[in-house]
Amino acid sequence: MTTSSNPESLEAAAWLAKLEAALAGSDADAAARLFGEECYWRDLVALTWNIRTAEGCSALADMLRATLPHAQPHSFALTGPASQSGGMLEAWFQFETAVGRGTGHLRLRNGEGYTLLTTLQELKGHEEKAGFTREMGLAHGAQRGRQTWTDLRRAEEAELGSRQPYVLIIGGGQGGIALGARLKRLGVPALIIERNPRAGDSWRNRYRSLVLHDPVWYDHLPYIPFPAHWPVFTPKDKMGDWLEAYVTLMELNYWTSAEVTKASFDAALQEWTVEVKRDGRTLTLKPRHLVFATGSYGPPRELRPPGAEDFAGVQYHSSKHASGEAYRGKRCIVVGANSSAHDVCADFWENEAAEVTMIQRTPTTVVRSESLMEIAFAPIYSEEAAANGIDVDKADMIFASVPFRLMADMQRPVYAQIAARDADLIGRLNAQGFMTDYGPDGSGLMMKALRTGSGYYLDVGCSDIIASGGIKVKPRVEIARLTRDSAILTDGSEVKADVIVYATGYLPMNEWVAKIVCREAADLIGPNWGYGSGTRGDPGPWEGELRNMWKPLRHPNLWFHGGNLHLSRFNSKFVALQLKARYEGIDTPVY
Amino acid sequence: MTTSSNPESLEAAAWLAKLEAALAGSDADAAARLFGEECYWRDLVALTWNIRTAEGCSALADMLRATLPHAQPHSFALTGPASQSGGMLEAWFQFETAVGRGTGHLRLRNGEGYTLLTTLQELKGHEEKAGFTREMGLAHGAQRGRQTWTDLRRAEEAELGSRQPYVLIIGGGQGGIALGARLKRLGVPALIIERNPRAGDSWRNRYRSLVLHDPVWYDHLPYIPFPAHWPVFTPKDKMGDWLEAYVTLMELNYWTSAEVTKASFDAALQEWTVEVKRDGRTLTLKPRHLVFATGSYGPPRELRPPGAEDFAGVQYHSSKHASGEAYRGKRCIVVGANSSAHDVCADFWENEAAEVTMIQRTPTTVVRSESLMEIAFAPIYSEEAAANGIDVDKADMIFASVPFRLMADMQRPVYAQIAARDADLIGRLNAQGFMTDYGPDGSGLMMKALRTGSGYYLDVGCSDIIASGGIKVKPRVEIARLTRDSAILTDGSEVKADVIVYATGYLPMNEWVAKIVCREAADLIGPNWGYGSGTRGDPGPWEGELRNMWKPLRHPNLWFHGGNLHLSRFNSKFVALQLKARYEGIDTPVY
């Protein structure tokens, strides 16, 4: 570990030493007194076996009183020179707990603790084998009855139906795959269940012109990063191929063409009974833990306006949209004005539909991809950042170091800059009637995503077609009813249509629980995303962390894992460590 | 680029400045005078468009006189601080030529040039796109008639039979794949022809217990390194899976189940006519260049002793050996005592053959895998080396910086150490009659490999079985003739046998040229490997570089590429740059 003796480092080290002394004496109040009045301690699984932010000295002391006896955090040490800017001193550190090792980040303001992040990185005695500790991969010496790598892999795969996985992961997209990889490296028996015939199909099955909207630096998976020549924006089928190769190379247990149809939990046995349909047969599995890794959402939010049965054309949810090719020369309506709606509209337009109309009920946050890259991503997820030593792991930690309470304030100036840069496009969109906003508080796209998982479009081309009238907009309306060949809108106007696509989004993940486990379990858990910001779609009370993601739920042995590539990459580590601790019988008192 | 002002760096920079001045004045003699009496300038494609080492001031001046007019090397600059040890000053540098950019390595002894390495790294205006220059991967903006990534890939694949590749690569093992990847990144249209049904089958098809004998740090492919958790010794099927994934992820044009049956060169058109059998059909391709990437060797060296037709058992070349499973309880003879012979013997023994006999004609260099790792590999290809900043590219350059003339001398002390460490095993082998040596001059395994491509066994377990008598050895003999159920050896003894495996090695690569092009072309080119050391299997005259590998042959537009993973990884860059220059019409006068 690097040590440094610049004045900032000395100050940070001295502060950490005082913290350590207070913690060693189990003096929660003394520890809290090291912080300023406004202060935040964000803990990812290190002390709390949960994802929690304590806000203010009193909450912070409460958290420490509850967790110090078993967590016993100690051996805090800087891992690099501290730095100062804008009156804020920042430092990276490592530490230990009774059972694990962690890393963290500290911000001091006027010598007092302002934000503190503590994250669990590994469990003692259960470290991942890599680099100096990598496996030999070969029992040297000739042996009779030798089991080769292939023998062992085949045996493991063959046993999967009979030998029970400790963790069953529902969904083999990027989320299930990243978590599966972490569990594999930690030696936790896991099985991933994927509906599609090939790993990566969740990307391949989407509309043909799709490319990832986020740039490559934001999209890495753990363990095998994209190579340096990888394009900035990955085409969907190329992403599918990457995921499929990844599943093979990481040796994940991954069942394709398989679907979980039913699951029930036996609280006495602490065990699930899960029905899996695979290749036309139904199997029963008995995992200890069940993870829903179904992306960011639950099932599609289906809409069926009055008169839907009278409509003679085609109507379907955007999740079913594969290509606009069949609608050349046709009149198309897309209900909704967020990402999927834009993508579907652009696809219809590219395929020369006669008319494309977007029905927009509420304002959309539109940000040009270039603007987001240059202003929002560049400081931590970019080639420049990487060249400055901010690799993807460091970038993720920087992002994690900001408590939710401060995030909107930090985003607002970013979106002021973006608004200035995108003013021309936004003006032209508004001139066509298309409604835009930067969220209820000007905090922009990412906060909308974290609060509600929707409400935005990262512009990769569709906005210009709208702005130039190629796609028509009907703002501030909904469909009142359908006729044989048209939609009558709530403002009384009529739009003729051969096809209607409902880009109306998705239900929360607990609706999958309702379908697969039961309604009671789904209601007990509640929806995911949002942190109680009190803005539209994310009602209070204040939570300070995302609801129900990557942490213990109100239902035992049940987990939600997902999000975009960034969230799924970063948080898969903490989900995996929580599961590993339980697998090894380590005590995990949840705060 | 790092600059440094330690005294060693100042001395190296001053020497390079004098060299640059002499070169700028086209004064070959002045340049040569900067070197000591014993001196070496090794050039990889930068000045010579060849792989050449000039030895001594006079040869060095000759090389410069011939190449300076077009190469125009200039802008020499250190790329890091120079260092001194054992009276030798070492420095890394970069430089430019008229058409390219290169890197190099310098050793000064008493202020005079001792060894100089110059390597071409990229062609100006044809740099690989990566990192800051990576492709966007997406034409932003909606477009009608858009070609997606998948459309373009499919179109490229579909055109392959009709649109001619510039380069046709025969053989889709690690060599063909590494070269194919380099050409892809350089934008040179290439097609790889692989006999087997899947990429990676060249590994999968080998005997079941095989794992790579070299450790992971030595085995990386370009562009996508093995991840940090990859085992030290990769099992063969896992290697097969890696190569198969690599072909997909690097988007190589790769025909499986395809075989080149005939090729002829039209000197007037500067074009090949190549017959390819694919899925039962015969196609004709017209590439400009033909690369044999058939591993390290040509076809198997078949042996058919007198009386072979009388033998009632099974007999085959070791290349056909898949598993000893069918020979449980049988008597097995293996002719040969190098790597394949050991592997086949161990496989028979593991499968509980009744008797396994190895027939050894000449001594074998046996080195325990652990000893080779700890003594030979550790300084540059190991976790420690990587932690010290010697990544695989730097390790390859360090290896390349030693001229062939000095190599045996540098290897001898390594093998003295290894001999001491392995003394017990070697003594026990010798006690069983098994003959060992460390090469004719004590320079060990690697020099044998470079001189003849054979003559050694990297012990991963078989030697102990021989040493303990589990496998019998018949030294200093050959098969005189076969009977119905036995081999009569040249010492008159008889060994009963149900199966005889001829682990008699392979012919040189030009024998593939004989089979596919014609005997005259094969004889014109001559065999590959060896550098004229004058030792057994590698007759003089002294060449100073490996024969016929990775450089222009005596036959136009024909290339040999191959070797182990290290040689293939490193040299694929220079083969690719030579082909790229020709593809772009850059003048490539070969020295």
mmCIF file of N, CA, C and O in Angstrom, chain A residues 13-71:
data_model
loop_
_atom_site.group_PDB
_atom_site.id
_atom_site.type_symbol
_atom_site.label_atom_id
_atom_site.label_comp_id
_atom_site.label_asym_id
_atom_site.label_seq_id
_atom_site.Cartn_x
_atom_site.Cartn_y
_atom_site.Cartn_z
ATOM 1 N N ALA A 13 -5.012 10.587 7.883
ATOM 2 C CA ALA A 13 -4.560 9.451 8.687
ATOM 3 C C ALA A 13 -4.836 9.706 10.164
ATOM 4 O O ALA A 13 -5.260 8.801 10.900
ATOM 5 N N ALA A 14 -4.611 10.943 10.597
ATOM 6 C CA ALA A 14 -4.863 11.282 11.996
ATOM 7 C C ALA A 14 -6.348 11.137 12.321
ATOM 8 O O ALA A 14 -6.731 10.601 13.371
ATOM 9 N N TRP A 15 -7.193 11.585 11.405
ATOM 10 C CA TRP A 15 -8.636 11.459 11.619
ATOM 11 C C TRP A 15 -9.038 9.985 11.709
ATOM 12 O O TRP A 15 -9.799 9.579 12.590
ATOM 13 N N LEU A 16 -8.518 9.179 10.783
ATOM 14 C CA LEU A 16 -8.848 7.746 10.790
ATOM 15 C C LEU A 16 -8.345 7.091 12.081
ATOM 16 O O LEU A 16 -9.000 6.186 12.617
ATOM 17 N N ALA A 17 -7.198 7.538 12.573
ATOM 18 C CA ALA A 17 -6.667 6.972 13.822
ATOM 19 C C ALA A 17 -7.597 7.286 14.983
ATOM 20 O O ALA A 17 -7.859 6.429 15.840
ATOM 21 N N LYS A 18 -8.124 8.515 14.983
ATOM 22 C CA LYS A 18 -9.079 8.865 16.049
ATOM 23 C C LYS A 18 -10.360 8.031 15.920
ATOM 24 O O LYS A 18 -10.908 7.559 16.910
ATOM 25 N N LEU A 19 -10.795 7.860 14.671
ATOM 26 C CA LEU A 19 -11.984 7.029 14.447
ATOM 27 C C LEU A 19 -11.714 5.619 14.966
ATOM 28 O O LEU A 19 -12.529 5.034 15.686
ATOM 29 N N GLU A 20 -10.563 5.084 14.594
ATOM 30 C CA GLU A 20 -10.241 3.711 14.996
ATOM 31 C C GLU A 20 -10.223 3.580 16.522
ATOM 32 O O GLU A 20 -10.726 2.585 17.059
ATOM 33 N N ALA A 21 -9.663 4.586 17.192
ATOM 34 C CA ALA A 21 -9.606 4.542 18.654
ATOM 35 C C ALA A 21 -11.015 4.514 19.244
ATOM 36 O O ALA A 21 -11.320 3.716 20.137
ATOM 37 N N ALA A 22 -11.891 5.365 18.696
ATOM 38 C CA ALA A 22 -13.267 5.392 19.196
ATOM 39 C C ALA A 22 -13.959 4.052 18.943
ATOM 40 O O ALA A 22 -14.653 3.520 19.814
ATOM 41 N N LEU A 23 -13.753 3.505 17.757
ATOM 42 C CA LEU A 23 -14.404 2.240 17.418
ATOM 43 C C LEU A 23 -13.858 1.109 18.284
ATOM 44 O O LEU A 23 -14.610 0.241 18.738
ATOM 45 N N ALA A 24 -12.542 1.148 18.527
ATOM 46 C CA ALA A 24 -11.920 0.090 19.325
ATOM 47 C C ALA A 24 -12.486 0.117 20.743
ATOM 48 O O ALA A 24 -12.668 -0.930 21.375
ATOM 49 N N GLY A 25 -12.797 1.305 21.235
ATOM 50 C CA GLY A 25 -13.391 1.429 22.561
ATOM 51 C C GLY A 25 -14.899 1.267 22.545
ATOM 52 O O GLY A 25 -15.558 1.547 23.541
ATOM 53 N N SER A 26 -15.445 0.852 21.404
ATOM 54 C CA SER A 26 -16.908 0.700 21.246
ATOM 55 C C SER A 26 -17.642 1.971 21.653
ATOM 56 O O SER A 26 -18.746 1.913 22.184
ATOM 57 N N ASP A 27 -17.016 3.097 21.423
ATOM 58 C CA ASP A 27 -17.610 4.375 21.822
ATOM 59 C C ASP A 27 -18.251 5.041 20.604
ATOM 60 O O ASP A 27 -17.645 5.864 19.916
ATOM 61 N N ALA A 28 -19.501 4.664 20.336
ATOM 62 C CA ALA A 28 -20.213 5.150 19.162
ATOM 63 C C ALA A 28 -20.336 6.670 19.195
ATOM 64 O O ALA A 28 -20.215 7.334 18.159
ATOM 65 N N ASP A 29 -20.547 7.228 20.374
ATOM 66 C CA ASP A 29 -20.715 8.678 20.462
ATOM 67 C C ASP A 29 -19.418 9.408 20.165
ATOM 68 O O ASP A 29 -19.420 10.428 19.471
ATOM 69 N N ALA A 30 -18.323 8.897 20.693
ATOM 70 C CA ALA A 30 -17.031 9.508 20.391
ATOM 71 C C ALA A 30 -16.753 9.462 18.899
ATOM 72 O O ALA A 30 -16.247 10.425 18.304
ATOM 73 N N ALA A 31 -17.091 8.338 18.275
ATOM 74 C CA ALA A 31 -16.904 8.235 16.831
ATOM 75 C C ALA A 31 -17.752 9.273 16.126
ATOM 76 O O ALA A 31 -17.283 9.982 15.227
ATOM 77 N N ALA A 32 -19.007 9.397 16.529
ATOM 78 C CA ALA A 32 -19.922 10.336 15.873
ATOM 79 C C ALA A 32 -19.456 11.771 16.049
ATOM 80 O O ALA A 32 -19.672 12.608 15.168
ATOM 81 N N ARG A 33 -18.800 12.065 17.181
ATOM 82 C CA ARG A 33 -18.322 13.433 17.424
ATOM 83 C C ARG A 33 -17.200 13.837 16.462
ATOM 84 O O ARG A 33 -16.892 15.015 16.318
ATOM 85 N N LEU A 34 -16.608 12.880 15.780
ATOM 86 C CA LEU A 34 -15.566 13.204 14.796
ATOM 87 C C LEU A 34 -16.159 13.759 13.512
ATOM 88 O O LEU A 34 -15.450 14.254 12.636
ATOM 89 N N PHE A 35 -17.479 13.632 13.388
ATOM 90 C CA PHE A 35 -18.157 14.091 12.174
ATOM 91 C C PHE A 35 -18.755 15.464 12.398
ATOM 92 O O PHE A 35 -19.026 15.858 13.539
ATOM 93 N N GLY A 36 -18.980 16.191 11.314
ATOM 94 C CA GLY A 36 -19.664 17.470 11.387
ATOM 95 C C GLY A 36 -21.156 17.264 11.562
ATOM 96 O O GLY A 36 -21.651 16.130 11.559
ATOM 97 N N GLU A 37 -21.871 18.371 11.689
ATOM 98 C CA GLU A 37 -23.308 18.262 11.929
ATOM 99 C C GLU A 37 -23.991 17.583 10.742
ATOM 100 O O GLU A 37 -24.801 16.677 10.907
ATOM 101 N N GLU A 38 -23.642 18.045 9.532
ATOM 102 C CA GLU A 38 -24.144 17.339 8.350
ATOM 103 C C GLU A 38 -23.119 16.254 8.027
ATOM 104 O O GLU A 38 -21.967 16.549 7.719
ATOM 105 N N CYS A 39 -23.542 15.024 8.127
ATOM 106 C CA CYS A 39 -22.578 13.942 7.862
ATOM 107 C C CYS A 39 -23.290 12.683 7.405
ATOM 108 O O CYS A 39 -24.495 12.508 7.635
ATOM 109 N N TYR A 40 -22.541 11.817 6.732
ATOM 110 C CA TYR A 40 -23.096 10.609 6.120
ATOM 111 C C TYR A 40 -22.094 9.476 6.259
ATOM 112 O O TYR A 40 -20.912 9.653 5.938
ATOM 113 N N TRP A 41 -22.549 8.355 6.727
ATOM 114 C CA TRP A 41 -21.726 7.131 6.710
ATOM 115 C C TRP A 41 -22.480 6.119 5.858
ATOM 116 O O TRP A 41 -23.533 5.628 6.251
ATOM 117 N N ARG A 42 -21.936 5.862 4.682
ATOM 118 C CA ARG A 42 -22.578 4.901 3.780
ATOM 119 C C ARG A 42 -21.855 3.562 3.925
ATOM 120 O O ARG A 42 -20.643 3.498 3.759
ATOM 121 N N ASP A 43 -22.606 2.539 4.233
ATOM 122 C CA ASP A 43 -21.979 1.228 4.409
ATOM 123 C C ASP A 43 -22.539 0.210 3.431
ATOM 124 O O ASP A 43 -23.748 0.005 3.350
ATOM 125 N N LEU A 44 -21.642 -0.420 2.694
ATOM 126 C CA LEU A 44 -22.028 -1.491 1.790
ATOM 127 C C LEU A 44 -21.534 -2.804 2.381
ATOM 128 O O LEU A 44 -20.404 -3.217 2.158
ATOM 129 N N VAL A 45 -22.371 -3.400 3.203
ATOM 130 C CA VAL A 45 -22.223 -4.789 3.663
ATOM 131 C C VAL A 45 -21.063 -4.991 4.650
ATOM 132 O O VAL A 45 -20.896 -6.061 5.205
ATOM 133 N N ALA A 46 -20.250 -3.958 4.899
ATOM 134 C CA ALA A 46 -19.077 -4.159 5.746
ATOM 135 C C ALA A 46 -19.443 -4.238 7.225
ATOM 136 O O ALA A 46 -19.011 -5.143 7.938
ATOM 137 N N LEU A 47 -20.272 -3.273 7.690
ATOM 138 C CA LEU A 47 -20.671 -3.251 9.104
ATOM 139 C C LEU A 47 -22.100 -3.749 9.276
ATOM 140 O O LEU A 47 -22.411 -4.398 10.273
ATOM 141 N N THR A 48 -22.925 -3.430 8.317
ATOM 142 C CA THR A 48 -24.375 -3.581 8.504
ATOM 143 C C THR A 48 -24.948 -4.857 7.889
ATOM 144 O O THR A 48 -26.111 -5.140 8.087
ATOM 145 N N TRP A 49 -24.142 -5.613 7.117
ATOM 146 C CA TRP A 49 -24.700 -6.709 6.299
ATOM 147 C C TRP A 49 -25.939 -6.218 5.556
ATOM 148 O O TRP A 49 -26.943 -6.914 5.442
ATOM 149 N N ASN A 50 -25.834 -4.994 5.086
ATOM 150 C CA ASN A 50 -26.951 -4.346 4.418
ATOM 151 C C ASN A 50 -26.346 -3.201 3.605
ATOM 152 O O ASN A 50 -25.124 -2.989 3.614
ATOM 153 N N ILE A 51 -27.200 -2.496 2.877
ATOM 154 C CA ILE A 51 -26.759 -1.293 2.177
ATOM 155 C C ILE A 51 -27.486 -0.141 2.843
ATOM 156 O O ILE A 51 -28.696 0.003 2.692
ATOM 157 N N ARG A 52 -26.753 0.631 3.633
ATOM 158 C CA ARG A 52 -27.382 1.639 4.481
ATOM 159 C C ARG A 52 -26.557 2.911 4.500
ATOM 160 O O ARG A 52 -25.326 2.855 4.484
ATOM 161 N N THR A 53 -27.235 4.053 4.532
ATOM 162 C CA THR A 53 -26.538 5.299 4.809
ATOM 163 C C THR A 53 -27.107 5.899 6.084
ATOM 164 O O THR A 53 -28.315 6.130 6.171
ATOM 165 N N ALA A 54 -26.254 6.100 7.076
ATOM 166 C CA ALA A 54 -26.660 6.820 8.282
ATOM 167 C C ALA A 54 -26.428 8.300 8.036
ATOM 168 O O ALA A 54 -25.340 8.688 7.609
ATOM 169 N N GLU A 55 -27.451 9.116 8.267
ATOM 170 C CA GLU A 55 -27.353 10.549 8.006
ATOM 171 C C GLU A 55 -27.432 11.303 9.324
ATOM 172 O O GLU A 55 -28.395 11.155 10.067
ATOM 173 N N GLY A 56 -26.420 12.100 9.594
ATOM 174 C CA GLY A 56 -26.393 12.868 10.833
ATOM 175 C C GLY A 56 -25.755 12.068 11.968
ATOM 176 O O GLY A 56 -25.764 10.834 11.971
ATOM 177 N N CYS A 57 -25.216 12.802 12.949
ATOM 178 C CA CYS A 57 -24.439 12.176 14.018
ATOM 179 C C CYS A 57 -25.250 11.175 14.824
ATOM 180 O O CYS A 57 -24.750 10.120 15.228
ATOM 181 N N SER A 58 -26.500 11.489 15.024
ATOM 182 C CA SER A 58 -27.296 10.634 15.885
ATOM 183 C C SER A 58 -27.573 9.292 15.201
ATOM 184 O O SER A 58 -27.388 8.221 15.785
ATOM 185 N N ALA A 59 -27.981 9.344 13.948
ATOM 186 C CA ALA A 59 -28.227 8.101 13.198
ATOM 187 C C ALA A 59 -26.936 7.301 13.076
ATOM 188 O O ALA A 59 -26.930 6.064 13.142
ATOM 189 N N LEU A 60 -25.846 8.031 12.890
ATOM 190 C CA LEU A 60 -24.540 7.400 12.743
ATOM 191 C C LEU A 60 -24.164 6.664 14.035
ATOM 192 O O LEU A 60 -23.705 5.505 14.007
ATOM 193 N N ALA A 61 -24.397 7.309 15.156
ATOM 194 C CA ALA A 61 -24.096 6.660 16.438
ATOM 195 C C ALA A 61 -24.983 5.443 16.650
ATOM 196 O O ALA A 61 -24.523 4.398 17.116
ATOM 197 N N ASP A 62 -26.247 5.560 16.243
ATOM 198 C CA ASP A 62 -27.158 4.409 16.355
ATOM 199 C C ASP A 62 -26.631 3.228 15.553
ATOM 200 O O ASP A 62 -26.631 2.088 16.018
ATOM 201 N N MET A 63 -26.218 3.528 14.326
ATOM 202 C CA MET A 63 -25.732 2.459 13.452
ATOM 203 C C MET A 63 -24.500 1.788 14.069
ATOM 204 O O MET A 63 -24.387 0.567 14.079
ATOM 205 N N LEU A 64 -23.612 2.596 14.621
ATOM 206 C CA LEU A 64 -22.392 2.032 15.202
ATOM 207 C C LEU A 64 -22.708 1.209 16.453
ATOM 208 O O LEU A 64 -22.157 0.129 16.650
ATOM 209 N N ARG A 65 -23.613 1.723 17.286
ATOM 210 C CA ARG A 65 -23.971 0.978 18.499
ATOM 211 C C ARG A 65 -24.490 -0.411 18.130
ATOM 212 O O ARG A 65 -24.154 -1.396 18.782
ATOM 213 N N ALA A 66 -25.270 -0.452 17.058
ATOM 214 C CA ALA A 66 -25.874 -1.740 16.684
ATOM 215 C C ALA A 66 -24.874 -2.683 16.031
ATOM 216 O O ALA A 66 -25.007 -3.898 16.126
ATOM 217 N N THR A 67 -23.888 -2.133 15.334
ATOM 218 C CA THR A 67 -23.044 -3.002 14.500
ATOM 219 C C THR A 67 -21.644 -3.230 15.063
ATOM 220 O O THR A 67 -21.012 -4.243 14.759
ATOM 221 N N LEU A 68 -21.133 -2.302 15.873
ATOM 222 C CA LEU A 68 -19.748 -2.432 16.353
ATOM 223 C C LEU A 68 -19.464 -3.751 17.067
ATOM 224 O O LEU A 68 -18.409 -4.359 16.840
ATOM 225 N N PRO A 69 -20.379 -4.217 17.924
ATOM 226 C CA PRO A 69 -20.049 -5.423 18.688
ATOM 227 C C PRO A 69 -19.632 -6.608 17.806
ATOM 228 O O PRO A 69 -18.701 -7.320 18.142
ATOM 229 N N HIS A 70 -20.303 -6.807 16.671
ATOM 230 C CA HIS A 70 -19.897 -7.943 15.819
ATOM 231 C C HIS A 70 -18.968 -7.509 14.699
ATOM 232 O O HIS A 70 -18.105 -8.258 14.272
ATOM 233 N N ALA A 71 -19.111 -6.279 14.189
ATOM 234 C CA ALA A 71 -18.322 -5.886 13.013
ATOM 235 C C ALA A 71 -16.860 -5.614 13.373
ATOM 236 O O ALA A 71 -15.952 -5.979 12.633
#
